[in-house]
Short mmCIF file of N, CA and C in Angstrom, two decimals:
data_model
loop_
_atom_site.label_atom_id
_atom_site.label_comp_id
_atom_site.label_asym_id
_atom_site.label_seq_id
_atom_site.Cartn_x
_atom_site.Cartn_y
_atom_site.Cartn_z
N UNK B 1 0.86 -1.17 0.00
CA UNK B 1 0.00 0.00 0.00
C UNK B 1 0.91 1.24 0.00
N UNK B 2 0.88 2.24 -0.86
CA UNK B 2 1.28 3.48 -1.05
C UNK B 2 0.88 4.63 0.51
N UNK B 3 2.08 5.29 0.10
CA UNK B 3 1.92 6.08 1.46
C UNK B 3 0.45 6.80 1.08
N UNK B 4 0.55 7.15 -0.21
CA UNK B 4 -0.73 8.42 -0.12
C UNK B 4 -2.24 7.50 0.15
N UNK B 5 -2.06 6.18 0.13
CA UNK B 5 -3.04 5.60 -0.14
C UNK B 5 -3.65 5.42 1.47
N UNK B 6 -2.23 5.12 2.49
CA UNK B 6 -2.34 5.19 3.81
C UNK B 6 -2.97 6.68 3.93
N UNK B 7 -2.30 7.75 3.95
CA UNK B 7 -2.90 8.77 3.92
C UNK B 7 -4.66 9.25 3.83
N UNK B 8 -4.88 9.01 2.70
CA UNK B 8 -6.03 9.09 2.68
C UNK B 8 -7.36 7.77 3.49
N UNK B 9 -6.78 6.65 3.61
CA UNK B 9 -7.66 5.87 4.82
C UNK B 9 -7.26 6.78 6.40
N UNK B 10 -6.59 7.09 6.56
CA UNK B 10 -6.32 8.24 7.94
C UNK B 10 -7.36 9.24 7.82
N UNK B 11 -7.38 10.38 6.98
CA UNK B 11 -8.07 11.41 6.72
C UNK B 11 -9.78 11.10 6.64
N UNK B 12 -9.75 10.06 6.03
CA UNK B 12 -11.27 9.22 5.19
C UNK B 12 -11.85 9.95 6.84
N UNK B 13 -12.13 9.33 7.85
CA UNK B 13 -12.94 9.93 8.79
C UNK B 13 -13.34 11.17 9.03
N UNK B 14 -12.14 12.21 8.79
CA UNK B 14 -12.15 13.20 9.16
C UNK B 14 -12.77 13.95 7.91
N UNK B 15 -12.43 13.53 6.96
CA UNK B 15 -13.18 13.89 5.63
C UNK B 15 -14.86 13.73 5.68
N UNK B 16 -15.14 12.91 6.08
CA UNK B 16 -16.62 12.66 6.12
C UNK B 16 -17.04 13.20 7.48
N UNK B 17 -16.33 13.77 8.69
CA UNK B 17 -17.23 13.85 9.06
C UNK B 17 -17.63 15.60 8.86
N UNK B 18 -16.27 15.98 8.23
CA UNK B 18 -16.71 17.63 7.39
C UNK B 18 -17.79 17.71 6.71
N UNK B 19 -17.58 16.91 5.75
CA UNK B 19 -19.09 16.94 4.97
C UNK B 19 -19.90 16.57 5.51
N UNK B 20 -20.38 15.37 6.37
CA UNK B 20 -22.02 15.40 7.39
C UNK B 20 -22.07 16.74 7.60
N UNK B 21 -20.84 17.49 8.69
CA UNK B 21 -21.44 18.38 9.00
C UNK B 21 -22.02 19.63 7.89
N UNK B 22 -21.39 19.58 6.59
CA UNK B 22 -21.26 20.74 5.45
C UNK B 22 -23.15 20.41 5.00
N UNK B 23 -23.05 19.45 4.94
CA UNK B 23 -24.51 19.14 4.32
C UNK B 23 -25.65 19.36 5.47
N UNK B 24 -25.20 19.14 6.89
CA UNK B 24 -26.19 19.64 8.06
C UNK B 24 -26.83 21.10 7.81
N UNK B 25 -25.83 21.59 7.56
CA UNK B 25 -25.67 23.44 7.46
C UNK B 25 -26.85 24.13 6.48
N UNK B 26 -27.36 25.17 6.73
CA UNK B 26 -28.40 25.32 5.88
C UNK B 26 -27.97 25.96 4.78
N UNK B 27 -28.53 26.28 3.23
CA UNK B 27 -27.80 26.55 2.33
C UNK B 27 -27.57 28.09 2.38
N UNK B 28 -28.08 28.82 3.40
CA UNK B 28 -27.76 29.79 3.08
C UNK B 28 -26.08 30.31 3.64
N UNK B 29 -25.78 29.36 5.06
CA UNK B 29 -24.76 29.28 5.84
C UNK B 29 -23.64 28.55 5.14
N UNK B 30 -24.38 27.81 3.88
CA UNK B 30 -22.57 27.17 3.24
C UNK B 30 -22.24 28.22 1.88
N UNK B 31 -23.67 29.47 2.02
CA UNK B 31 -23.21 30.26 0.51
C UNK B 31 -22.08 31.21 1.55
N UNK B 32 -22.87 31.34 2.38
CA UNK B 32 -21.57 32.31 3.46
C UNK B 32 -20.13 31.93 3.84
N UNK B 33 -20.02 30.37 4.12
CA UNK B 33 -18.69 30.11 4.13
C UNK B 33 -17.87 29.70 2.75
N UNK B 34 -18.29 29.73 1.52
CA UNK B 34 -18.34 29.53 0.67
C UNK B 34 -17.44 30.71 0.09
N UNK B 35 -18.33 31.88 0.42
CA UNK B 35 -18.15 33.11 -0.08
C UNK B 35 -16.38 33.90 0.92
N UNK B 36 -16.98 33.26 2.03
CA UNK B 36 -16.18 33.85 2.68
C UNK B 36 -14.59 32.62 2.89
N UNK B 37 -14.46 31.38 2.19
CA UNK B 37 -13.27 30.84 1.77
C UNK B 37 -12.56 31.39 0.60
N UNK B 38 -13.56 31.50 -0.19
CA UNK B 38 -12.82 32.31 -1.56
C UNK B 38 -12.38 33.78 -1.03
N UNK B 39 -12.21 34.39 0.08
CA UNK B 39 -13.01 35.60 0.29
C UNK B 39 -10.91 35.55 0.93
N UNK B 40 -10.75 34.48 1.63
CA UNK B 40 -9.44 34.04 2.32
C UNK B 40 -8.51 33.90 1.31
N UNK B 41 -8.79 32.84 0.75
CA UNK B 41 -7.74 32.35 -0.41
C UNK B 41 -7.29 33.66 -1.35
N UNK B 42 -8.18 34.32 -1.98
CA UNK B 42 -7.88 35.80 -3.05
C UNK B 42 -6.80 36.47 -1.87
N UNK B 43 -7.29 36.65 -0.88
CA UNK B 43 -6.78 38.00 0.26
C UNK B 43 -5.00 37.37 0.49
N UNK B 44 -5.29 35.97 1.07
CA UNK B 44 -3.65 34.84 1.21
C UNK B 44 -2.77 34.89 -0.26
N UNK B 45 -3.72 34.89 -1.04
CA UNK B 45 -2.94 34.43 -1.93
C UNK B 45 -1.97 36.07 -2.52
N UNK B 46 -3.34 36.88 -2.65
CA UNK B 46 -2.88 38.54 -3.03
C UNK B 46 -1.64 38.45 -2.36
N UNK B 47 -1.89 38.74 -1.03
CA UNK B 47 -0.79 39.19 -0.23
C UNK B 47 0.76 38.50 -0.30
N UNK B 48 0.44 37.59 -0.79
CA UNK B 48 1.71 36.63 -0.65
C UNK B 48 2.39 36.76 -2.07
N UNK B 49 1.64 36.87 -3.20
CA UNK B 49 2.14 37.20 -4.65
C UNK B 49 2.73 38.81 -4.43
N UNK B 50 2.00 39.79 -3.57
CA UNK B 50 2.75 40.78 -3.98
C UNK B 50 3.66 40.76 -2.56
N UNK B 51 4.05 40.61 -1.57
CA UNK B 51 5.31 40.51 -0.87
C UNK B 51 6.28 39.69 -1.46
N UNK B 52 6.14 38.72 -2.08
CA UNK B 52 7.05 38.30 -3.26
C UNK B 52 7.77 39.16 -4.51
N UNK B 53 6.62 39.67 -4.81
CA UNK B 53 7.11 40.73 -5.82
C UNK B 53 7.80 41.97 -4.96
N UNK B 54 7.34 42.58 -4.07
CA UNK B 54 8.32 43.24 -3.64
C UNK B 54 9.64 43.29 -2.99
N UNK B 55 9.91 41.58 -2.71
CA UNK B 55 10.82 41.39 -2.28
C UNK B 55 11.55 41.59 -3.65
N UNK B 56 11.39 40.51 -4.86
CA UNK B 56 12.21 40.71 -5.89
C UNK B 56 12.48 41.84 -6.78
N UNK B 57 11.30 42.87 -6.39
CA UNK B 57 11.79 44.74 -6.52
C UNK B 57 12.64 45.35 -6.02
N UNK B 58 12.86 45.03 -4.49
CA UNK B 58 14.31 45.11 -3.82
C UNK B 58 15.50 44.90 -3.88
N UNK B 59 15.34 43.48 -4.11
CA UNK B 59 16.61 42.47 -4.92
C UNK B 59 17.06 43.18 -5.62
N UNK B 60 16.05 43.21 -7.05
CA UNK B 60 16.49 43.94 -8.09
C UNK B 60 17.25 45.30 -7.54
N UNK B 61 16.74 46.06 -6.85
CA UNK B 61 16.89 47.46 -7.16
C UNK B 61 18.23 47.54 -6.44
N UNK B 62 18.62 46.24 -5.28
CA UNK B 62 19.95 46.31 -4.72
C UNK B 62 20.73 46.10 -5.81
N UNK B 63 21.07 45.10 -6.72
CA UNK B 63 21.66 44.39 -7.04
C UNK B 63 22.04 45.73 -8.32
N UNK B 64 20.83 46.41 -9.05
CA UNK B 64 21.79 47.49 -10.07
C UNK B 64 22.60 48.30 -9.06
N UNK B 65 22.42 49.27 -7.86
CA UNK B 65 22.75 49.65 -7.23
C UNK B 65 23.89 49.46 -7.08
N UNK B 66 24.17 48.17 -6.89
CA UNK B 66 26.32 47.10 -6.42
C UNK B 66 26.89 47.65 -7.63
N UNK B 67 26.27 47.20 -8.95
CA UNK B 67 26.57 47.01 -10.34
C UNK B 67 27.03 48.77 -10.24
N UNK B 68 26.23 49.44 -10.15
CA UNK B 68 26.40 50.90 -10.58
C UNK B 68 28.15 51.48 -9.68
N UNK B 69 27.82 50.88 -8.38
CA UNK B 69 28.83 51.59 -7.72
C UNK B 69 29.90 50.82 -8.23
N UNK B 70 30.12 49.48 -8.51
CA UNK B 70 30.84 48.85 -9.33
C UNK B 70 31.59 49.24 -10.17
N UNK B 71 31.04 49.85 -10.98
CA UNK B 71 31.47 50.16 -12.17
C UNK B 71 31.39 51.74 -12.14
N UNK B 72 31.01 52.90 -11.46
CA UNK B 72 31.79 53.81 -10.91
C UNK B 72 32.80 53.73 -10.33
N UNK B 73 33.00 52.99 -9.36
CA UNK B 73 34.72 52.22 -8.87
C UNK B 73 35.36 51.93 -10.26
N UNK B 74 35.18 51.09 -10.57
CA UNK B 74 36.07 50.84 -11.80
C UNK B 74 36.92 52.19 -13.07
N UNK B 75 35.86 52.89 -13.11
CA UNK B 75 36.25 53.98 -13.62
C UNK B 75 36.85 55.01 -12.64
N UNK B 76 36.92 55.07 -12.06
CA UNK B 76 38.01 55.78 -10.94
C UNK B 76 39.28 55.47 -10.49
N UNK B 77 39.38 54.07 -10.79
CA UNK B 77 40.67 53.32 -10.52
C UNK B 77 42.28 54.10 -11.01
N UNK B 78 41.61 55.01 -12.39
CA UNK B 78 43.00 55.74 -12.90
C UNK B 78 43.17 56.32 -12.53
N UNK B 79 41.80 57.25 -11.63
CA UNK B 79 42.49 58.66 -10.81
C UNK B 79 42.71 58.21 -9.89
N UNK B 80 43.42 57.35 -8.74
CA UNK B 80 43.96 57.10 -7.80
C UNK B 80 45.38 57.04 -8.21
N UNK B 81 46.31 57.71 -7.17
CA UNK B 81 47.71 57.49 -7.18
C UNK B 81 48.60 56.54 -6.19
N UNK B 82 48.42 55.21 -6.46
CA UNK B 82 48.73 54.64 -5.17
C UNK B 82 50.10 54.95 -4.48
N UNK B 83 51.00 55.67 -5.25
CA UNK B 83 51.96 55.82 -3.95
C UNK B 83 51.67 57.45 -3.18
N UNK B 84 50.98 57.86 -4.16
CA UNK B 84 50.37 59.16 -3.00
C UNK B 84 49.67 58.96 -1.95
N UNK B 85 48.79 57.44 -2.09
CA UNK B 85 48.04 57.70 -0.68
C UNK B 85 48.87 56.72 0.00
N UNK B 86 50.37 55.88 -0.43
CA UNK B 86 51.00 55.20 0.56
C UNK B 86 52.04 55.83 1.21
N UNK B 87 52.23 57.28 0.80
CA UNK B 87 53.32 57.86 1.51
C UNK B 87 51.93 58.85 2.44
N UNK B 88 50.88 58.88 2.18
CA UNK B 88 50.01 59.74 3.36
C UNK B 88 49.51 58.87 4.27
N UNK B 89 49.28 57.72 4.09
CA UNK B 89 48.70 56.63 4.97
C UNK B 89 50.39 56.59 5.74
N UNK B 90 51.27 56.19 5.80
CA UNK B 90 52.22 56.60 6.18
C UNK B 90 52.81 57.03 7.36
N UNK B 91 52.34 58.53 6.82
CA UNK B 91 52.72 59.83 7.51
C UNK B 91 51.49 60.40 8.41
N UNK B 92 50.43 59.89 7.82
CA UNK B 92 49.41 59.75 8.91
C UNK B 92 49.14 59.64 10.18
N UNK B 93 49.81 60.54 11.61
CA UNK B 93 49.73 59.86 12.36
C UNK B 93 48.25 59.20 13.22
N UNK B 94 47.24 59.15 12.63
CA UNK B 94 45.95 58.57 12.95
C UNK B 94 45.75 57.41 12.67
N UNK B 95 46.93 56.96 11.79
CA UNK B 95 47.09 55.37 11.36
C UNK B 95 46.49 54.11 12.33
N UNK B 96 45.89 53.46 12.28
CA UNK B 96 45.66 52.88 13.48
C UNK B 96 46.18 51.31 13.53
N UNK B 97 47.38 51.17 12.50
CA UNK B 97 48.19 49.90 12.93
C UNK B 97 49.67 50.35 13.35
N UNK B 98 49.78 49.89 13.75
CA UNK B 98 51.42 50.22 14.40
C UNK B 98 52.55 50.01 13.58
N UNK B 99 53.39 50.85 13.54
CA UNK B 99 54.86 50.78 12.58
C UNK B 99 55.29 49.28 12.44
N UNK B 100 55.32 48.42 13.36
CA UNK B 100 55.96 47.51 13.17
C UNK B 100 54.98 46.14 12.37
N UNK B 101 53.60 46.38 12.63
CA UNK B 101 52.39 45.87 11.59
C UNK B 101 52.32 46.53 10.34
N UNK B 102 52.60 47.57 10.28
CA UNK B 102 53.06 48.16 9.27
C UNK B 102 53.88 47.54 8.29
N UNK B 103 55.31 47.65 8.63
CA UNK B 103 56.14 46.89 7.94
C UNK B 103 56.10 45.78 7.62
N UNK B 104 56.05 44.87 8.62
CA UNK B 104 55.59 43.09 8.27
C UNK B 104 54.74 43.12 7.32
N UNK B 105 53.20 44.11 7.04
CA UNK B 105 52.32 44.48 6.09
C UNK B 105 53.17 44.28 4.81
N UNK B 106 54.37 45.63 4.67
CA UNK B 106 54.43 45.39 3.72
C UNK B 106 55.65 44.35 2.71
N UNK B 107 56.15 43.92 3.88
CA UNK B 107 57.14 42.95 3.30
C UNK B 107 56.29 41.53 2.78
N UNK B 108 55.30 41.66 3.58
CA UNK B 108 54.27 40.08 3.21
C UNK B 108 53.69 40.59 1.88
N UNK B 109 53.45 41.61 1.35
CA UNK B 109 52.95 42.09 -0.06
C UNK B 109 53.96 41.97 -1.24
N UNK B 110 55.32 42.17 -0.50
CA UNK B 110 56.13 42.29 -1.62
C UNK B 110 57.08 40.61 -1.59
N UNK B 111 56.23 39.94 -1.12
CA UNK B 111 56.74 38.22 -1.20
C UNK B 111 57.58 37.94 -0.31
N UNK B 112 57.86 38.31 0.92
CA UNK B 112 58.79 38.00 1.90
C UNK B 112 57.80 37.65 2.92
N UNK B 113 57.85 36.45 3.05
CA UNK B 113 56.50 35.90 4.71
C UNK B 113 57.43 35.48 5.65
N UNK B 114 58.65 35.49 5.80
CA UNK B 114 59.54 34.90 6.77
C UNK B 114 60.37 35.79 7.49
N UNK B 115 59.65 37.29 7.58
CA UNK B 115 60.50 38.62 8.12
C UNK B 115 60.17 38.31 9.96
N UNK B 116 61.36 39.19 10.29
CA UNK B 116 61.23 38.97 11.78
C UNK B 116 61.36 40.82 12.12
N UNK B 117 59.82 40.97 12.44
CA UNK B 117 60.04 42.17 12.48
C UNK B 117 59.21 42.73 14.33
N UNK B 118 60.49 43.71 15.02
CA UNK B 118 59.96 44.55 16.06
C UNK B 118 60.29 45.87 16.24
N UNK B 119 59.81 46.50 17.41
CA UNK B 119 59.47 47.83 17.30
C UNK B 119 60.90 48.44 17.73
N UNK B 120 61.31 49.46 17.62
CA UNK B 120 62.67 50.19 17.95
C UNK B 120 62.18 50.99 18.93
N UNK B 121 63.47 51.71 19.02
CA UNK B 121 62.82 53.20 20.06
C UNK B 121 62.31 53.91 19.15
N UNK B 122 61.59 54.97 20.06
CA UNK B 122 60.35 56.49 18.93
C UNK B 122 60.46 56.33 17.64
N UNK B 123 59.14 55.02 17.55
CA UNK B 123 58.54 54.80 16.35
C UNK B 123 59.52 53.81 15.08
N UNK B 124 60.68 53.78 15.59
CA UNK B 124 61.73 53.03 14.88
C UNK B 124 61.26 51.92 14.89
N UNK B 125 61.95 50.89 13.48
CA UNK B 125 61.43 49.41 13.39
C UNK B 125 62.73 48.40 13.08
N UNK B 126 62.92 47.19 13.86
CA UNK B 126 64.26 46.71 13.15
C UNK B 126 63.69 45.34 12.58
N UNK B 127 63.92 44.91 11.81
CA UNK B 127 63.77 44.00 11.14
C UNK B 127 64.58 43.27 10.13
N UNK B 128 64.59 41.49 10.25
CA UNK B 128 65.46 40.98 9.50
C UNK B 128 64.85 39.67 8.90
N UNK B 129 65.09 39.35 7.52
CA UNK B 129 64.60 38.58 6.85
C UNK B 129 65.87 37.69 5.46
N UNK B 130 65.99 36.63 5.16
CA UNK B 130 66.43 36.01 4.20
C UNK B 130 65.73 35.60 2.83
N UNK B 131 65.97 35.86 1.62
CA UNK B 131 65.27 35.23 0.61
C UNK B 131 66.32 35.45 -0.88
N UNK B 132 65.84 34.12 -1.50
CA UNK B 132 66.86 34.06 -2.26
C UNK B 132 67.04 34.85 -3.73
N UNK B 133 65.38 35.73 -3.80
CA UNK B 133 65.78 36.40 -5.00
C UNK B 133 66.11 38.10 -4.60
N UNK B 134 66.94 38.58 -5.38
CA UNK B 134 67.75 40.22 -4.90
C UNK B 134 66.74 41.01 -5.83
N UNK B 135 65.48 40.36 -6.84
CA UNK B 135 64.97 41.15 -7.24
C UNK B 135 64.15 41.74 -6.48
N UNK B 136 63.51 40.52 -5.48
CA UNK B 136 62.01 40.58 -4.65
C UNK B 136 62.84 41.35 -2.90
N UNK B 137 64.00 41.45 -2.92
CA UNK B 137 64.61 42.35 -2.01
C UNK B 137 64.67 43.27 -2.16
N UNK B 138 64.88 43.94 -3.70
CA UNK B 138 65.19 45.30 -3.89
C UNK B 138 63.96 46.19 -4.10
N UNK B 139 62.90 45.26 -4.57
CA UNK B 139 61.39 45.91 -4.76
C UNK B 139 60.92 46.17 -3.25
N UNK B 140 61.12 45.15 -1.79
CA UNK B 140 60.59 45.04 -0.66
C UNK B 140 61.12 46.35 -0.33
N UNK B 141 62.28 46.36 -0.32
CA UNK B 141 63.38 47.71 0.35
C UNK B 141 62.79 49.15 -0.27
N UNK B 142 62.21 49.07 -1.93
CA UNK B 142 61.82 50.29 -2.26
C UNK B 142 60.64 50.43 -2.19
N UNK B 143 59.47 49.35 -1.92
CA UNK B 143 58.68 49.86 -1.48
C UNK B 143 58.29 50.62 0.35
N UNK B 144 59.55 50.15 1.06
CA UNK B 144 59.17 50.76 2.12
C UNK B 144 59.79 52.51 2.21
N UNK B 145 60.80 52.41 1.28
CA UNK B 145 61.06 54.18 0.81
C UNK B 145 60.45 54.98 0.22
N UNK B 146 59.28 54.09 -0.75
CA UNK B 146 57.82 54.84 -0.88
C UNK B 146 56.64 55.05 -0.24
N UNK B 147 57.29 54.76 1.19
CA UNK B 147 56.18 54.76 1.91
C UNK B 147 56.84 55.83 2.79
N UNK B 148 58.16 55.93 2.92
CA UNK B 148 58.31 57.54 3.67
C UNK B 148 59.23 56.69 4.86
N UNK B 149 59.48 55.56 4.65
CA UNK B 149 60.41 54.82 6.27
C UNK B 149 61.87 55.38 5.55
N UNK B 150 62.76 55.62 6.76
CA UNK B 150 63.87 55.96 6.16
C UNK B 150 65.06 54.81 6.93
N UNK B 151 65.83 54.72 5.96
CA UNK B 151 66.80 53.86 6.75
C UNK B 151 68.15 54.51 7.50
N UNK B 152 67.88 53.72 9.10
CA UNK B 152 68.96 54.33 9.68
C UNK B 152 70.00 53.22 9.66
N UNK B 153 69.79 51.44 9.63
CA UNK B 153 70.79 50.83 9.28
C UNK B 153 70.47 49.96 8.33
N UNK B 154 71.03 49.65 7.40
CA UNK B 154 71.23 48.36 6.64
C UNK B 154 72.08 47.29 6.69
N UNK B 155 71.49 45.84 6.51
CA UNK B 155 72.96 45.47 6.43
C UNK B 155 72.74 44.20 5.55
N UNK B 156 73.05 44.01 4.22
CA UNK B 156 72.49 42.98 2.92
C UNK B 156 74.12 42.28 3.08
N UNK B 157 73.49 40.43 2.87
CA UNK B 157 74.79 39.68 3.18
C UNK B 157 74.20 38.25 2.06
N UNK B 158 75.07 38.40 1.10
CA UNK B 158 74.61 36.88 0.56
C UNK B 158 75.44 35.49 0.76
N UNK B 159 74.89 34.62 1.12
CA UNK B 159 74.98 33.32 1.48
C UNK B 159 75.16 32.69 0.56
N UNK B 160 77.19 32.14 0.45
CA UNK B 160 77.58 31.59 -0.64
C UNK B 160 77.39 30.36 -0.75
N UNK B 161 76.66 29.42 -0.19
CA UNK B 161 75.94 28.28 0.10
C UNK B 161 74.66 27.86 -0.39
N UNK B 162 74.03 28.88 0.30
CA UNK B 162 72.14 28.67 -0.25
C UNK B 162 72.22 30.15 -1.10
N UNK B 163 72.56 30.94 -1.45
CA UNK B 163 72.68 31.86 -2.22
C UNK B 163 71.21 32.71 -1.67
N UNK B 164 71.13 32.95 -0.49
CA UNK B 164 69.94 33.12 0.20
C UNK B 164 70.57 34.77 0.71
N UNK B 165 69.87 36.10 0.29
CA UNK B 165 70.27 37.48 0.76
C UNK B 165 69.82 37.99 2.08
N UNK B 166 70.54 37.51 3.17
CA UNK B 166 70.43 38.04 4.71
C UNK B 166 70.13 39.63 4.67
N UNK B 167 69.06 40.05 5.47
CA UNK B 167 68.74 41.01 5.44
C UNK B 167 68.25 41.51 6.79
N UNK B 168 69.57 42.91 7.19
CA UNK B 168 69.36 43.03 8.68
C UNK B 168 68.92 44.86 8.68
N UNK B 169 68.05 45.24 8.96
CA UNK B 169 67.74 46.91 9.23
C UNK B 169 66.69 47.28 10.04
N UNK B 170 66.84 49.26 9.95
CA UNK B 170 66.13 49.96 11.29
C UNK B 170 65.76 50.54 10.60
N UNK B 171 64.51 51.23 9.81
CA UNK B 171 63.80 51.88 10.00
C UNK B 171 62.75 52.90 10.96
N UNK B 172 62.94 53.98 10.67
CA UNK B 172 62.23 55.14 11.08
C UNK B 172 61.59 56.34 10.17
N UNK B 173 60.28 56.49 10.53
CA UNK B 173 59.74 57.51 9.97
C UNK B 173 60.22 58.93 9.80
#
């Protein structure tokens, strides 16, 4: 036996005993509930087709909205100068990461994840790191001189072994 088939021997009672009672009812009392089921269903159903629709009016109207600012961003991208706002972010003192998050920041951007970097005295940073290419050293080193850090020591040592460029300095703003 099929579930729906179980189903409906369950209901079978309850089904009949609606209708005894529907047919008890006088006809003018089943034009009234009659009137007044259809009266539910239009009102349930209205309401629910248009909160649907206004949800997906919303949707919509978010979703050009992203698109628009999107693509206003996009077209703005040329008038930004990124080392103008990395030597003001910088010099900023409202900055709200610290010189030495700072730096680690930007040595992890310019491909160095193995820097050992802490804080100096007033605002100074010392930090030392190894890696084996002198290209991705010399870009790390100039991007922190475009950012306005100045160097008070350096000290570049290559490793005639692992051919790996030791890298020992202090930075200060």
């Amino acid at each position: 036996m099929s579930l729906l088939q179980r189903q409906a021997k369950r209901t079978e009672p309850l089904t009949n005993a609606l209708w005894s009672r529907w047919q008890a009812l006088s006809s003018r009392d089943q034009m009234a509930l009659s009137i007044l089921l259809v009266f539910l269903l239009v009102f349930v159903g209205g309401y629910g087709g248009y909160s649907v629709h206004q949800a997906a009016k919303d949707s919509k109207s978010n979703y050009q909205e992203q698109v628009a600012d999107y693509f206003w961003l996009r077209a703005q991208a040329d008038n930004i100068d990124p080392s103008a706002l990395s030597v003001n972010d910088a010099q900023d003192g409202a900055n709200a990461m610290p010189p030495a998050s700072r730096i680690n920041t930007i040595l992890q951007n310019s491909g160095i994840d193995s820097a050992q970097v802490i804080a100096a005295n007033e605002g100074g940073v010392q930090f030392s790191f190894s890696h084996p290419s002198q290209a991705v050293v010399s870009a790390a080193l100039g991007k922190l001189e475009q950012q306005g850090w100045q160097f008070t020591q350096l000290s570049m040592q290559q490793d005639s072994a692992t051919r790996q460029i030791q890298v020992q300095a202090t930075v200060a703003l």
